Amino acid sequence: MLLPKNTTSEYRFETGQKVLGSLLTWVGIIVLIYCILLAVGMIGTGFKWAAGGREGAERLFAFATNPFMGLLIGIMATALVQSSSTITSVIVGLVAGGLPVSAAIPMVMGANIGTTVTNNPGQSGPHP
């Protein structure tokens, strides 16, 4: 492509700006994904701390072996955090840490039901 002499430097400058902008966009996306993963890890650590460490987690696991209690745990946790995806991510981490899958399934189902619990109070208000 033949360009006039005076526009070659302008063309290079604009191309450099586009490349730099694209690079900064991708770096920003990677940083944001890292922040999301860090936040989910912090939530998991907070749940472990709130449960009382390893002993508390073992008590929670023993309590959650009843499917109905696991369902209620999932509903209450989602209602508190207001994010079933976060609760499901924490449950996946708990399964990796030793929670039986048979106890995790009712919790995930409860997390999905808990999403409707967070939605209903907004719909039950007065309607004009």
Tab-separated table of C-alpha atoms in Angstrom:
chain	number	residue	atom	x	y	z
A	1	MET	CA	0.000	0.000	0.000
A	2	LEU	CA	1.456	3.303	-1.035
A	3	LEU	CA	0.845	6.164	1.321
A	4	PRO	CA	1.858	9.774	0.919
A	5	LYS	CA	4.964	10.683	2.918
A	6	ASN	CA	3.177	12.933	5.371
A	7	THR	CA	0.564	10.307	6.393
A	8	THR	CA	2.970	7.408	7.067
A	9	SER	CA	3.847	8.586	10.566
A	10	GLU	CA	0.178	9.283	11.342
A	11	TYR	CA	-0.752	5.792	10.138
A	12	ARG	CA	1.929	4.205	12.344
A	13	PHE	CA	0.801	6.266	15.330
A	14	GLU	CA	-2.847	5.226	14.886
A	15	THR	CA	-1.861	1.579	14.444
A	16	GLY	CA	0.282	1.736	17.585
A	17	GLN	CA	-2.614	3.234	19.520
A	18	LYS	CA	-4.935	0.436	18.390
A	19	VAL	CA	-2.435	-2.263	19.354
A	20	LEU	CA	-1.759	-0.646	22.732
A	21	GLY	CA	-5.486	-0.208	23.394
A	22	SER	CA	-6.165	-3.836	22.519
A	23	LEU	CA	-3.306	-5.008	24.720
A	24	LEU	CA	-4.515	-2.920	27.663
A	25	THR	CA	-8.045	-4.258	27.195
A	26	TRP	CA	-6.832	-7.858	27.402
A	27	VAL	CA	-4.633	-7.121	30.414
A	28	GLY	CA	-7.654	-5.526	32.104
A	29	ILE	CA	-9.807	-8.570	31.365
A	30	ILE	CA	-7.165	-10.904	32.799
A	31	VAL	CA	-6.844	-8.764	35.943
A	32	LEU	CA	-10.629	-8.748	36.424
A	33	ILE	CA	-10.850	-12.537	36.028
A	34	TYR	CA	-8.073	-12.878	38.609
A	35	CYS	CA	-9.988	-10.588	40.978
A	36	ILE	CA	-13.146	-12.692	40.600
A	37	LEU	CA	-11.238	-15.907	41.342
A	38	LEU	CA	-9.560	-14.243	44.312
A	39	ALA	CA	-12.937	-13.096	45.653
A	40	VAL	CA	-14.418	-16.602	45.368
A	41	GLY	CA	-11.386	-17.960	47.236
A	42	MET	CA	-11.838	-15.347	49.953
A	43	ILE	CA	-15.507	-16.285	50.310
A	44	GLY	CA	-14.528	-19.946	50.688
A	45	THR	CA	-11.966	-19.016	53.331
A	46	GLY	CA	-14.593	-16.935	55.123
A	47	PHE	CA	-17.008	-19.856	55.168
A	48	LYS	CA	-14.301	-22.122	56.597
A	49	TRP	CA	-13.528	-19.533	59.264
A	50	ALA	CA	-17.219	-19.036	60.074
A	51	ALA	CA	-17.721	-22.794	60.344
A	52	GLY	CA	-14.964	-23.032	62.948
A	53	GLY	CA	-12.045	-24.406	60.973
A	54	ARG	CA	-11.555	-28.090	60.299
A	55	GLU	CA	-13.628	-29.257	63.282
A	56	GLY	CA	-16.507	-26.997	62.330
A	57	ALA	CA	-16.324	-28.169	58.739
A	58	GLU	CA	-16.485	-31.784	59.891
A	59	ARG	CA	-19.559	-30.953	61.996
A	60	LEU	CA	-21.115	-29.224	58.996
A	61	PHE	CA	-20.369	-32.249	56.812
A	62	ALA	CA	-21.954	-34.552	59.392
A	63	PHE	CA	-24.959	-32.241	59.586
A	64	ALA	CA	-25.222	-32.046	55.803
A	65	THR	CA	-25.360	-35.801	55.240
A	66	ASN	CA	-29.129	-35.564	55.688
A	67	PRO	CA	-30.377	-34.512	52.213
A	68	PHE	CA	-33.099	-32.256	53.611
A	69	MET	CA	-30.581	-30.411	55.803
A	70	GLY	CA	-28.253	-30.071	52.805
A	71	LEU	CA	-31.112	-28.544	50.840
A	72	LEU	CA	-31.795	-26.063	53.652
A	73	ILE	CA	-28.086	-25.203	53.926
A	74	GLY	CA	-27.995	-24.417	50.204
A	75	ILE	CA	-31.138	-22.278	50.411
A	76	MET	CA	-29.943	-20.312	53.445
A	77	ALA	CA	-26.417	-19.796	52.117
A	78	THR	CA	-27.747	-18.493	48.800
A	79	ALA	CA	-30.249	-16.254	50.543
A	80	LEU	CA	-27.409	-14.772	52.621
A	81	VAL	CA	-24.877	-14.334	49.817
A	82	GLN	CA	-27.499	-13.762	47.081
A	83	SER	CA	-25.472	-15.649	44.496
A	84	SER	CA	-26.139	-19.286	43.700
A	85	SER	CA	-23.049	-19.381	41.463
A	86	THR	CA	-20.815	-18.404	44.370
A	87	ILE	CA	-22.375	-21.000	46.653
A	88	THR	CA	-22.049	-23.661	43.954
A	89	SER	CA	-18.370	-22.738	43.514
A	90	VAL	CA	-17.800	-23.040	47.254
A	91	ILE	CA	-19.586	-26.419	47.297
A	92	VAL	CA	-17.349	-27.649	44.470
A	93	GLY	CA	-14.354	-26.634	46.577
A	94	LEU	CA	-15.813	-28.445	49.573
A	95	VAL	CA	-16.240	-31.601	47.478
A	96	ALA	CA	-12.586	-31.325	46.498
A	97	GLY	CA	-11.820	-31.006	50.215
A	98	GLY	CA	-13.685	-34.144	51.226
A	99	LEU	CA	-17.422	-33.448	51.234
A	100	PRO	CA	-19.226	-36.478	49.776
A	101	VAL	CA	-20.920	-35.858	46.438
A	102	SER	CA	-24.123	-37.357	47.843
A	103	ALA	CA	-24.182	-34.517	50.395
A	104	ALA	CA	-23.217	-31.848	47.851
A	105	ILE	CA	-26.051	-32.543	45.395
A	106	PRO	CA	-28.852	-31.404	47.759
A	107	MET	CA	-26.781	-28.324	48.634
A	108	VAL	CA	-26.464	-27.356	44.968
A	109	MET	CA	-30.187	-27.938	44.503
A	110	GLY	CA	-30.813	-25.758	47.561
A	111	ALA	CA	-28.571	-23.061	46.103
A	112	ASN	CA	-30.699	-23.021	42.967
A	113	ILE	CA	-33.897	-22.855	45.025
A	114	GLY	CA	-32.324	-20.107	47.129
A	115	THR	CA	-32.113	-17.951	44.018
A	116	THR	CA	-35.897	-17.750	44.006
A	117	VAL	CA	-35.853	-16.849	47.704
A	118	THR	CA	-33.762	-13.766	46.919
A	119	ASN	CA	-36.058	-12.860	44.029
A	120	ASN	CA	-39.453	-13.132	45.743
A	121	PRO	CA	-39.236	-10.295	48.318
A	122	GLY	CA	-38.882	-7.767	45.516
A	123	GLN	CA	-41.991	-9.067	43.812
A	124	SER	CA	-44.208	-9.205	46.870
A	125	GLY	CA	-44.214	-5.455	47.509
A	126	PRO	CA	-47.148	-3.152	46.728
A	127	HIS	CA	-47.996	-2.824	43.070
A	128	PRO	CA	-49.475	0.400	41.702
